[in-house]
Coordinates of C-alpha atoms (C1' of nucleotides) in Angstrom, one line a residue:
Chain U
X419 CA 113.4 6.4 138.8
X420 CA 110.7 4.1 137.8
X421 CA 109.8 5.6 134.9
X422 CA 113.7 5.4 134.2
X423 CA 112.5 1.6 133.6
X424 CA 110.2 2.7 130.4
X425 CA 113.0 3.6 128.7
X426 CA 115.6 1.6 129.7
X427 CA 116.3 0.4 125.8
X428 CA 116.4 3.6 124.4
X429 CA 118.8 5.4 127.5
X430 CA 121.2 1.8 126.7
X431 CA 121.4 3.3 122.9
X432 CA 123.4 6.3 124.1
X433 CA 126.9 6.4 123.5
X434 CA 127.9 7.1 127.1
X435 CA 126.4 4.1 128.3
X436 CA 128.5 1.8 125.6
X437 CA 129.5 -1.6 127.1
X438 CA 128.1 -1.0 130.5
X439 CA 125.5 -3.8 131.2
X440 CA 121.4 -2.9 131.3
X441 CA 121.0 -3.8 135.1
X442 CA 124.4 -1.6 135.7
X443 CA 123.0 1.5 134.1
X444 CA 119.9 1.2 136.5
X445 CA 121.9 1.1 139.1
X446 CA 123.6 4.3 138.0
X447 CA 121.2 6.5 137.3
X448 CA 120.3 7.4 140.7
X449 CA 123.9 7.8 141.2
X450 CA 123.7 10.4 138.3
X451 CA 121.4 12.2 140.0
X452 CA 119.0 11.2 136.7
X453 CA 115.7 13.2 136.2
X454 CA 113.0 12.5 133.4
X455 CA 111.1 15.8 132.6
X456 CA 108.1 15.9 129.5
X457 CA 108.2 18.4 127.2
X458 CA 105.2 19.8 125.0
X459 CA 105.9 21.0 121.7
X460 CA 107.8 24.1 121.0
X461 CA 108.7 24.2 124.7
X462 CA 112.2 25.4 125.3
X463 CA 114.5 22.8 127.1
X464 CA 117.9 25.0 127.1
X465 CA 117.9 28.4 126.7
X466 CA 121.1 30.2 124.6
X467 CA 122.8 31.9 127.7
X468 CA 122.4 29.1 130.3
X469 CA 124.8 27.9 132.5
X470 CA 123.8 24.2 132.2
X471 CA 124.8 21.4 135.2
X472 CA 123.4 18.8 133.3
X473 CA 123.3 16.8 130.1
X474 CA 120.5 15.8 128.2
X475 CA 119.7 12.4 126.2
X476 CA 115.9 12.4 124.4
X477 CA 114.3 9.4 124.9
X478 CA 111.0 10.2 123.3
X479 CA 109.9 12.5 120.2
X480 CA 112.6 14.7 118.7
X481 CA 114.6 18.2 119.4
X482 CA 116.0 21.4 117.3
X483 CA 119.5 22.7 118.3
X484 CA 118.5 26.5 117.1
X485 CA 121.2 28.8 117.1
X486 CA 120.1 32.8 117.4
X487 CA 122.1 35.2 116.2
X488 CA 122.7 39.4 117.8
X489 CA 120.2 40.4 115.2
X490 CA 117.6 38.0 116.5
X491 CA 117.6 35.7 113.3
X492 CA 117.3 31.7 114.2
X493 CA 118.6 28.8 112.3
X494 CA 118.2 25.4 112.9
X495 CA 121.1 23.6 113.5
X496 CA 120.7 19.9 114.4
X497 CA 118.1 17.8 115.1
X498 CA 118.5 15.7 118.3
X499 CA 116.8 12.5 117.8
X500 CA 116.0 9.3 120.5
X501 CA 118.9 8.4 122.2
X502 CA 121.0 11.5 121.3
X503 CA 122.9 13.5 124.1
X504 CA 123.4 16.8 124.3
X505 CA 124.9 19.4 126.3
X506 CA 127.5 17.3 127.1
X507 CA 130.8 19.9 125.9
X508 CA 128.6 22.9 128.2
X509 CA 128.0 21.3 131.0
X510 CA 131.2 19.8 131.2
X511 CA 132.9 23.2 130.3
X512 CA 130.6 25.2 132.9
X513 CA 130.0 27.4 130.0
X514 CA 126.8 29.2 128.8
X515 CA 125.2 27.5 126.3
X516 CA 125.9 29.1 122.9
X517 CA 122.3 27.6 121.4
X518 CA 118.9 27.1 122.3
X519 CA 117.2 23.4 122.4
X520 CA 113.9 23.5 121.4
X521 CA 111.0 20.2 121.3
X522 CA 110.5 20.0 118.1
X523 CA 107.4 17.6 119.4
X524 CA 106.1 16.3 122.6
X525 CA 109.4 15.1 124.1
X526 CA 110.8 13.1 126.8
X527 CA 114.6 13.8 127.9
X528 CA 116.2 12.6 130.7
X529 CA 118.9 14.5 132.9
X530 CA 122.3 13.0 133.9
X531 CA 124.5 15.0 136.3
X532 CA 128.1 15.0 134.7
X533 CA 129.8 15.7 138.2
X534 CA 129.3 12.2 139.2
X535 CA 131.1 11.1 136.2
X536 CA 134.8 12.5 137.3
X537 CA 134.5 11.8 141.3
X538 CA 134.0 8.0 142.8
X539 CA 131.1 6.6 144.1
X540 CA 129.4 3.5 146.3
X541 CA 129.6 1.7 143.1
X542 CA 132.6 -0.1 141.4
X543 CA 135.0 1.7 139.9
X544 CA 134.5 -0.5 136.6
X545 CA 131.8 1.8 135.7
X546 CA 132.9 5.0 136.2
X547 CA 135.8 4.0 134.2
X548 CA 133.8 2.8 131.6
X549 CA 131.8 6.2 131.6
X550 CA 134.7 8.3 131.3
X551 CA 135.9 6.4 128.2
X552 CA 132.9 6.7 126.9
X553 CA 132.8 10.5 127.5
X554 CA 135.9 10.9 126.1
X555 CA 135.2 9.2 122.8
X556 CA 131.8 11.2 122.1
X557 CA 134.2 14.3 123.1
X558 CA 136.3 13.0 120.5
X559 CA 134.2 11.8 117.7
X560 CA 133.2 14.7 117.9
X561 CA 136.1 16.7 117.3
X562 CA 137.3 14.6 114.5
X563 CA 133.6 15.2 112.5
X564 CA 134.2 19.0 113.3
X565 CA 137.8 18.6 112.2
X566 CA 136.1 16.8 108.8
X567 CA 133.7 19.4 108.3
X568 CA 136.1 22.3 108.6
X569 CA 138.9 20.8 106.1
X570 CA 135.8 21.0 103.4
X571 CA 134.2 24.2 104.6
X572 CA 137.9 25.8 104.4
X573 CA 138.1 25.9 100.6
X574 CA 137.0 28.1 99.0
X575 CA 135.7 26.8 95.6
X576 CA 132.7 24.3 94.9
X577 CA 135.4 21.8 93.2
X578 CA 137.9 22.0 96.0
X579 CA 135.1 21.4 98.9
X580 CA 133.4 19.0 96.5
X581 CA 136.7 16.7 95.9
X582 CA 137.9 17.7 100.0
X583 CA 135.1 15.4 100.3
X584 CA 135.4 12.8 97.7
X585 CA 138.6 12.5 98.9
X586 CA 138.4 12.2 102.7
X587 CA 135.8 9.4 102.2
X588 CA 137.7 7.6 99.7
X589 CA 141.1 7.5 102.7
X590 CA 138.0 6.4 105.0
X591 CA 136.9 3.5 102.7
X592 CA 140.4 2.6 101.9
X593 CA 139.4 2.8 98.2
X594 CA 138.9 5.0 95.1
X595 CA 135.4 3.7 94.7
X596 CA 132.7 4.1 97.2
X597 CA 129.2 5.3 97.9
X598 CA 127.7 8.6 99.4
X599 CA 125.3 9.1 101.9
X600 CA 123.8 11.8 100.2
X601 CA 121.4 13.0 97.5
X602 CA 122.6 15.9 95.8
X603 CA 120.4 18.4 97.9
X604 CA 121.7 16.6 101.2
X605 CA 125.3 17.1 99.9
X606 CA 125.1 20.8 98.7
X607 CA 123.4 21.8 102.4
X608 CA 126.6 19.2 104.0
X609 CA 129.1 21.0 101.6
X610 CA 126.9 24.5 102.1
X611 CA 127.3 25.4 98.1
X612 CA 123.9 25.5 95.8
X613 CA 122.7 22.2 94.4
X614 CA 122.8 23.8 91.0
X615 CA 126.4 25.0 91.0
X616 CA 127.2 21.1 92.7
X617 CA 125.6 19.6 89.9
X618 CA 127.8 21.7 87.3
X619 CA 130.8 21.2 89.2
X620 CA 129.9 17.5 89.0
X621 CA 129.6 17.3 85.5
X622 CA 132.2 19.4 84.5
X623 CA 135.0 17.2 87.1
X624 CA 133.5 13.7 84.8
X625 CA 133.7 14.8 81.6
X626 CA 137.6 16.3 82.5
X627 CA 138.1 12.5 83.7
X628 CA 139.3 13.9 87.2
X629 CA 136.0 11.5 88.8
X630 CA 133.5 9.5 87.7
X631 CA 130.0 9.3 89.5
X632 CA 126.6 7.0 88.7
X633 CA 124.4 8.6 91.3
X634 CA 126.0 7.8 94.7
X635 CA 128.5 5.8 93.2
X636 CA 131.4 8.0 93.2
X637 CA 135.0 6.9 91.8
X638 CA 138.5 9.1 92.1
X639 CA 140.5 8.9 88.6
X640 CA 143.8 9.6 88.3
Chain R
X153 CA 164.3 10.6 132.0
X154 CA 167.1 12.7 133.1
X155 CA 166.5 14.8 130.3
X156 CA 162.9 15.4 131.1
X157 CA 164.4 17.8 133.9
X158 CA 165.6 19.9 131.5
X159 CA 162.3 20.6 130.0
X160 CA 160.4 20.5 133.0
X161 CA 159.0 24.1 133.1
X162 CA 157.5 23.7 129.2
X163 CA 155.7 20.2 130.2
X164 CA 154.3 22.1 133.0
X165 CA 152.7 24.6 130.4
X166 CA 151.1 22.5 128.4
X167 CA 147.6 22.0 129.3
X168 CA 147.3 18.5 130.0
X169 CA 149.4 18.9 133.6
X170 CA 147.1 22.0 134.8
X171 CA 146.8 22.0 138.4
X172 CA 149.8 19.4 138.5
X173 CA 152.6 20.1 141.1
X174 CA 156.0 20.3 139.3
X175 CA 157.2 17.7 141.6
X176 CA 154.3 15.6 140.6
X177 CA 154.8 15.7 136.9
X178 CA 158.2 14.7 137.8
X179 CA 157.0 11.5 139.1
X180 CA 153.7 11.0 136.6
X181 CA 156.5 10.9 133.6
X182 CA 158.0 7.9 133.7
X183 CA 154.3 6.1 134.6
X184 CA 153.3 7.8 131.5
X185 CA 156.3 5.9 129.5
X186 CA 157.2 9.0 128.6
X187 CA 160.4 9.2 126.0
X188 CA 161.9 12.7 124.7
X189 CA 163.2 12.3 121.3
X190 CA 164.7 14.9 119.0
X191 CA 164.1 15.7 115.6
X192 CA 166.1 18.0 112.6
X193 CA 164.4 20.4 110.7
X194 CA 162.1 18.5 107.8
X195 CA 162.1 15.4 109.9
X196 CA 158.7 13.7 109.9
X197 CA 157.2 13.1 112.9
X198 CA 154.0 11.0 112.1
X199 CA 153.2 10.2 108.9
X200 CA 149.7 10.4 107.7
X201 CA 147.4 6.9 108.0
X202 CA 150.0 5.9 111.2
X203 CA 148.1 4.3 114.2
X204 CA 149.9 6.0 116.8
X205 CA 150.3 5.3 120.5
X206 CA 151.1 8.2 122.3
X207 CA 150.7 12.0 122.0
X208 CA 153.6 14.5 121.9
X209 CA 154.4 17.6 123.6
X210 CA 156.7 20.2 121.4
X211 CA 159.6 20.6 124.1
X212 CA 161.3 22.9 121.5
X213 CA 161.5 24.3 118.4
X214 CA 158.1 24.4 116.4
X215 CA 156.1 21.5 114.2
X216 CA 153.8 22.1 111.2
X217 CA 150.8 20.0 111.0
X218 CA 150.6 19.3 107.3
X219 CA 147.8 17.9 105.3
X220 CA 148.2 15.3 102.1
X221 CA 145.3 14.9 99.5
X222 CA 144.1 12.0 96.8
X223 CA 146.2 14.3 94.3
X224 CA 149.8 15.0 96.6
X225 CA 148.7 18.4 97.1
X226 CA 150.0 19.0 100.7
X227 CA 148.7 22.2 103.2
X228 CA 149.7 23.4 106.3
X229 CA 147.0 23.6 108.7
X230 CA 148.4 24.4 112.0
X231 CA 152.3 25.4 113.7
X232 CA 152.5 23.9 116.8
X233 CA 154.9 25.3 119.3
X234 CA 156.3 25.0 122.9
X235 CA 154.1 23.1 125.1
X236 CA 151.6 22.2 122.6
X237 CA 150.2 18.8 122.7
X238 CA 149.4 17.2 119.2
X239 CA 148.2 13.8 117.9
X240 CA 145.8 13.3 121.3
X241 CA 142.8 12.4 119.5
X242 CA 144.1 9.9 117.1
X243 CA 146.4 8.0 119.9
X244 CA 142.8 8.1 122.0
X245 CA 140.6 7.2 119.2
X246 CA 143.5 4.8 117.7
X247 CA 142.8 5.6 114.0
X248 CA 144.9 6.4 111.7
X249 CA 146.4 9.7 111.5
X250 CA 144.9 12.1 108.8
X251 CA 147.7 14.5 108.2
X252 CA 151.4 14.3 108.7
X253 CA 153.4 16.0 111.7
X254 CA 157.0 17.5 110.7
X255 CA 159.5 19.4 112.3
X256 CA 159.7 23.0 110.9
X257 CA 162.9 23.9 113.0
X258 CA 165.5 21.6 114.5
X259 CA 162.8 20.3 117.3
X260 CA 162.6 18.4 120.6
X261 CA 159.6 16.3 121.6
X262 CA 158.4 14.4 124.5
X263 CA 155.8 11.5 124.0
X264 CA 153.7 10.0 126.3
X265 CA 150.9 7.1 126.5
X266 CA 147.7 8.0 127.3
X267 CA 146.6 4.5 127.7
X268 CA 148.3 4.8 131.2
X269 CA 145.7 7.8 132.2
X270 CA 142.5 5.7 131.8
X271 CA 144.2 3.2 134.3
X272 CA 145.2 3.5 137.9
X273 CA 148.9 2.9 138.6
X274 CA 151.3 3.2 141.6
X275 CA 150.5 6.6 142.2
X276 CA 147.9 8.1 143.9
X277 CA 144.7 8.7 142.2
X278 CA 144.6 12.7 142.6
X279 CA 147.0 13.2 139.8
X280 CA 144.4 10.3 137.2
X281 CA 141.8 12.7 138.4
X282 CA 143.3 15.4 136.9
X283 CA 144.7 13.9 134.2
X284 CA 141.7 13.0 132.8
X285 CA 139.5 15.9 133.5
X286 CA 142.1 17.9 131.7
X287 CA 142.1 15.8 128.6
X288 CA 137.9 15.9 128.7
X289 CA 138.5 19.5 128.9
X290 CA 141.0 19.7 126.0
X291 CA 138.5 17.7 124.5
X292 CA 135.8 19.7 125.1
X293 CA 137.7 23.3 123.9
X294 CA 139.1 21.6 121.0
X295 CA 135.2 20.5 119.8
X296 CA 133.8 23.9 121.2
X297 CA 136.6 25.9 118.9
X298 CA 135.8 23.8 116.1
X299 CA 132.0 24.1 116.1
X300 CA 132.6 28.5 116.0
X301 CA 134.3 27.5 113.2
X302 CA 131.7 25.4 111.1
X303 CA 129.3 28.4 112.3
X304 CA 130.8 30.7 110.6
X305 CA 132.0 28.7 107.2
X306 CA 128.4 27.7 107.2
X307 CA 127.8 31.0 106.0
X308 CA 127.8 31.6 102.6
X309 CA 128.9 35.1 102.1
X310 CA 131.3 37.1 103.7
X311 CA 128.8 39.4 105.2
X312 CA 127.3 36.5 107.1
X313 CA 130.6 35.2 108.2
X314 CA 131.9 38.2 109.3
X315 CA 128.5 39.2 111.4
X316 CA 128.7 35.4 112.7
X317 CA 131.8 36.3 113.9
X318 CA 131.3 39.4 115.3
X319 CA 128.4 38.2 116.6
X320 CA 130.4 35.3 118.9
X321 CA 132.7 37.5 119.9
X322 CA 129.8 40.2 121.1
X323 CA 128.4 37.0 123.2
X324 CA 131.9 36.0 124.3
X325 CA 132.8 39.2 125.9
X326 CA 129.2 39.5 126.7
X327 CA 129.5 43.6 124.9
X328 CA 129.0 45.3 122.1
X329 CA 132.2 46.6 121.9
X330 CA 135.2 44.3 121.4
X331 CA 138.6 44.1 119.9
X332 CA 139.3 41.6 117.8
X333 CA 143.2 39.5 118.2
X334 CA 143.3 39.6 114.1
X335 CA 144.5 42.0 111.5
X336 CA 142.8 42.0 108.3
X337 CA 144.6 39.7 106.7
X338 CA 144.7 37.0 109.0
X339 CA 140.5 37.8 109.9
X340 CA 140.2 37.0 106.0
X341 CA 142.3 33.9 106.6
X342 CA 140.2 33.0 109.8
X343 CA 136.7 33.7 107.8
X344 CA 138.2 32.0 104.4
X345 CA 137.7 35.1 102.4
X346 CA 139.3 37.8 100.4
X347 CA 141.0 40.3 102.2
X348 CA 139.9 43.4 99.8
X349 CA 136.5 41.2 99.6
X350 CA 136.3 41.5 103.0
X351 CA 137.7 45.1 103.0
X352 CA 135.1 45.8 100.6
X353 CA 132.3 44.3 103.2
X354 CA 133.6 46.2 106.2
X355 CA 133.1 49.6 104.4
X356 CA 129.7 48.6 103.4
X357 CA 128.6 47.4 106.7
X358 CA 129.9 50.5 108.5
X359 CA 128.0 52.9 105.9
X360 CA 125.2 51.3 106.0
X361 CA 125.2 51.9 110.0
X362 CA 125.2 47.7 111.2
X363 CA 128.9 47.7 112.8
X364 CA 131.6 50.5 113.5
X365 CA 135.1 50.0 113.7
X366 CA 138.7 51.3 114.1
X367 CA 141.3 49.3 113.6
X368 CA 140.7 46.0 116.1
X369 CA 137.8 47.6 117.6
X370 CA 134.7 46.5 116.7
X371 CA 131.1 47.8 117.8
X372 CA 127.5 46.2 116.9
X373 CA 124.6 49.0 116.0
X374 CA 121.0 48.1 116.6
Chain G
dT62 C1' 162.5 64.0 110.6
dA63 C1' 163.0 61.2 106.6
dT64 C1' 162.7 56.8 104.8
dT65 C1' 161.0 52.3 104.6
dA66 C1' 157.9 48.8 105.5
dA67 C1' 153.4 47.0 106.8
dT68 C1' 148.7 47.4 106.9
dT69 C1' 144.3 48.8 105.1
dG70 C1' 141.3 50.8 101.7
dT71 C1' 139.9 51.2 96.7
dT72 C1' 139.0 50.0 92.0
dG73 C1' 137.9 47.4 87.8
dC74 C1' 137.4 43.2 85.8
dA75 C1' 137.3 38.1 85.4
dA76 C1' 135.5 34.1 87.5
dA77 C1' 132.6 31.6 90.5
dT78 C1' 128.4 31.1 92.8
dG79 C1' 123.5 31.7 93.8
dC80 C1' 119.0 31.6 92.2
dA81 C1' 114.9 30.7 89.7
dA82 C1' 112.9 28.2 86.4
dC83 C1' 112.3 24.5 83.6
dA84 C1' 113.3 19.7 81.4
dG85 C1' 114.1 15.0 81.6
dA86 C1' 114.7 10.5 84.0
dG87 C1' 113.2 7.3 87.1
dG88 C1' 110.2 5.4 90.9
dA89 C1' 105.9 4.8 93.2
dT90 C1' 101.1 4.4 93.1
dA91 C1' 96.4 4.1 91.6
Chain F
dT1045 C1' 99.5 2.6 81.5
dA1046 C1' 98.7 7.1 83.3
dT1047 C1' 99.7 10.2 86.8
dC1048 C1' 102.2 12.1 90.3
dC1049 C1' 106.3 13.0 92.7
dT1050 C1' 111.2 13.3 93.5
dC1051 C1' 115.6 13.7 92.0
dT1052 C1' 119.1 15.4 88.9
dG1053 C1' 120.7 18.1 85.1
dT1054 C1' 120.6 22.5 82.5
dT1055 C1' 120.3 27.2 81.3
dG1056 C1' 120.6 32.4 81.7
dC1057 C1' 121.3 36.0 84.4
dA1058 C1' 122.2 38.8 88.7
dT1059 C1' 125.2 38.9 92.5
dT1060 C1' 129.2 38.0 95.0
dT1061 C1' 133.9 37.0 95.3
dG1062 C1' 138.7 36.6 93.9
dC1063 C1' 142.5 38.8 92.1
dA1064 C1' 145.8 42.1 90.9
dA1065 C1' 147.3 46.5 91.1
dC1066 C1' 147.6 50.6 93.2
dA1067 C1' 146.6 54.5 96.7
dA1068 C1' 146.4 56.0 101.4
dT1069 C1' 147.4 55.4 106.0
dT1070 C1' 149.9 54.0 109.9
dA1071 C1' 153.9 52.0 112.2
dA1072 C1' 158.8 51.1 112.5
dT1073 C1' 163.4 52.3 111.9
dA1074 C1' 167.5 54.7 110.8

DNA sequence: TATTAATTGTTGCAAATGCAACAGAGGATA
DNA sequence: TATCCTCTGTTGCATTTGCAACAATTAATA
């Protein structure tokens, strides 16, 4: 694992490695049966259908989660930046992968064997420990931003989704007044409506006084 | 946790003691802390925005998982029943709740700590083992149901959710031909649509030669 | 078998949304 | 300042969906 060194800063970035120390995660690897393959462009890294053993984290360049449907029609949908994992919920779950991963540019990903994870090992048990936590939070971070997304994507009108939204960030920020992270494009693809019909919706929930916005500046009124 | 006898054969069920002796469970319990309270009909359980410690398992009777906007408007998302396990990712995460937990009949529940899992105790380490992996892999289904679901509300008509549907199902039972565990009302439900909308589609699709059907079963044309 | 209930298909119309195209505001840059 | 560019708002119209009401079909029960 030499080359393992290269990258050291940006395989410490990944969640699963949270709180364990620099000089313990090099002694892991190995352990975790870690593999660093390149990638040129447009080469595929996962095909949909595999049965994948391990997970992935891109440590150079960036990737395209690309789902394809029966009928042969791809969409694009994630893009799996430095220090991102994936594969984790497959390979765990020994089941075939339901998307394709795709180098969106030359890439750099490095392998991790999740087996290792559950069973001990020659090292101390302080890691492993610390690994499985860490698994389980990405597992469930995870669950909770699908559980998010779902709330919103479950009504059925632009003003329900829109204030779905509004709403579940303004129990996050513990206040009525708060800031998006979106421009309006970026939050009609997140609330999958038509920037137009947001914008109306928009204006049409300020001037009935139910919110009040100044570009991401959103407020909830009574 | 006399009691816990009485129940033993639902705790078994529920997913989190898979591949747990009976006799074994018996003996995890009280390492767990577990404590079996019972609840009358419109009792609340959690309350949303509690930081709760432990998860429950519905012993008996049935729970609705109930969620509270900005404005008081309050939805049932989910019935949980016997052996069901609810509350897992908040007591893990430890933030607070984001919907409310009620008893919908006169209900029993047992609750237990998951702090205790992450940590070896008394016993011996075979039944942490698969403890844990059986809360990665509830995890892991829970955020692998959830992402079919954004899939298909990331459609925007009913046409595409109901071929992204189809179209999961197809991969799932790896066929063309498939029944599906809905009737029309509760696919419109699942999908978020219409049911004479969706009606409407299913006619449309089948003339125009892209799916066949009868009743539950389903086929995909070229 | 007759009756009732539940499910599914069908229709027309109102409402919501998507889409395309353009206008105006504001920022960045030469 | 002039120009370009991006973002947001605005409009009209075609399409899609929701909704209500009813018809047809199937299942369930007496």
């Amino acid at each position: 694992m030499e080359q393992a060194e290269t990258y050291i800063d940006t395989i410490m970035n990944c969640k699963l490695f949270k709180t364990i120390e620099k000089e313990n995660i090099q002694k892991l690897l190995p352990c975790l049966k870690a593999k660093i393959i390149k990638y040129n462009k447009d080469q595929i890294i996962f095909h949909q259908g595999d049965l994948i053993e391990k997970v992935g984290i891109v440590l150079k360049g960036d990737l395209l989660i690309q789902g394809i449907d029966f009928w042969g029609n791809s969409s694009i949908l994630k893009k799996l930046s430095e220090h991102e994992m994936f594969g984790e919920i497959y390979a765990f779950e020994k089941k075939p992968l339901e998307v394709s991963i795709v180098a969106n540019t030359d890439s750099t990903v490095i392998f991790l064997s999740l087996d290792k994870i559950l069973h001990p090992c020659q090292f101390s048990c302080t890691f492993h420990t610390s690994l499985i936590v860490n698994l389980l939070q990405i597992f469930a971070k995870k669950a909770i931003t699908m559980n998010h997304k779902v709330e919103i994507l479950s009504k059925r009108t632009t003003e329900d989704k829109l204030l779905t939204y509004l709403n579940s960030l303004a129990l996050q920020k513990n206040s009525k007044s708060f800031d998006i992270p979106f421009n309006r494009q970026e939050l009609a693809d997140f609330l999958i409506v038509n920037r137009s019909a947001l914008s109306k919706e928009l204006m049409r929930l300020k001037k009935e006084g139910i919110i009040d916005y100044d570009k991401n500046s959103f407020k909830l009124l009574q």
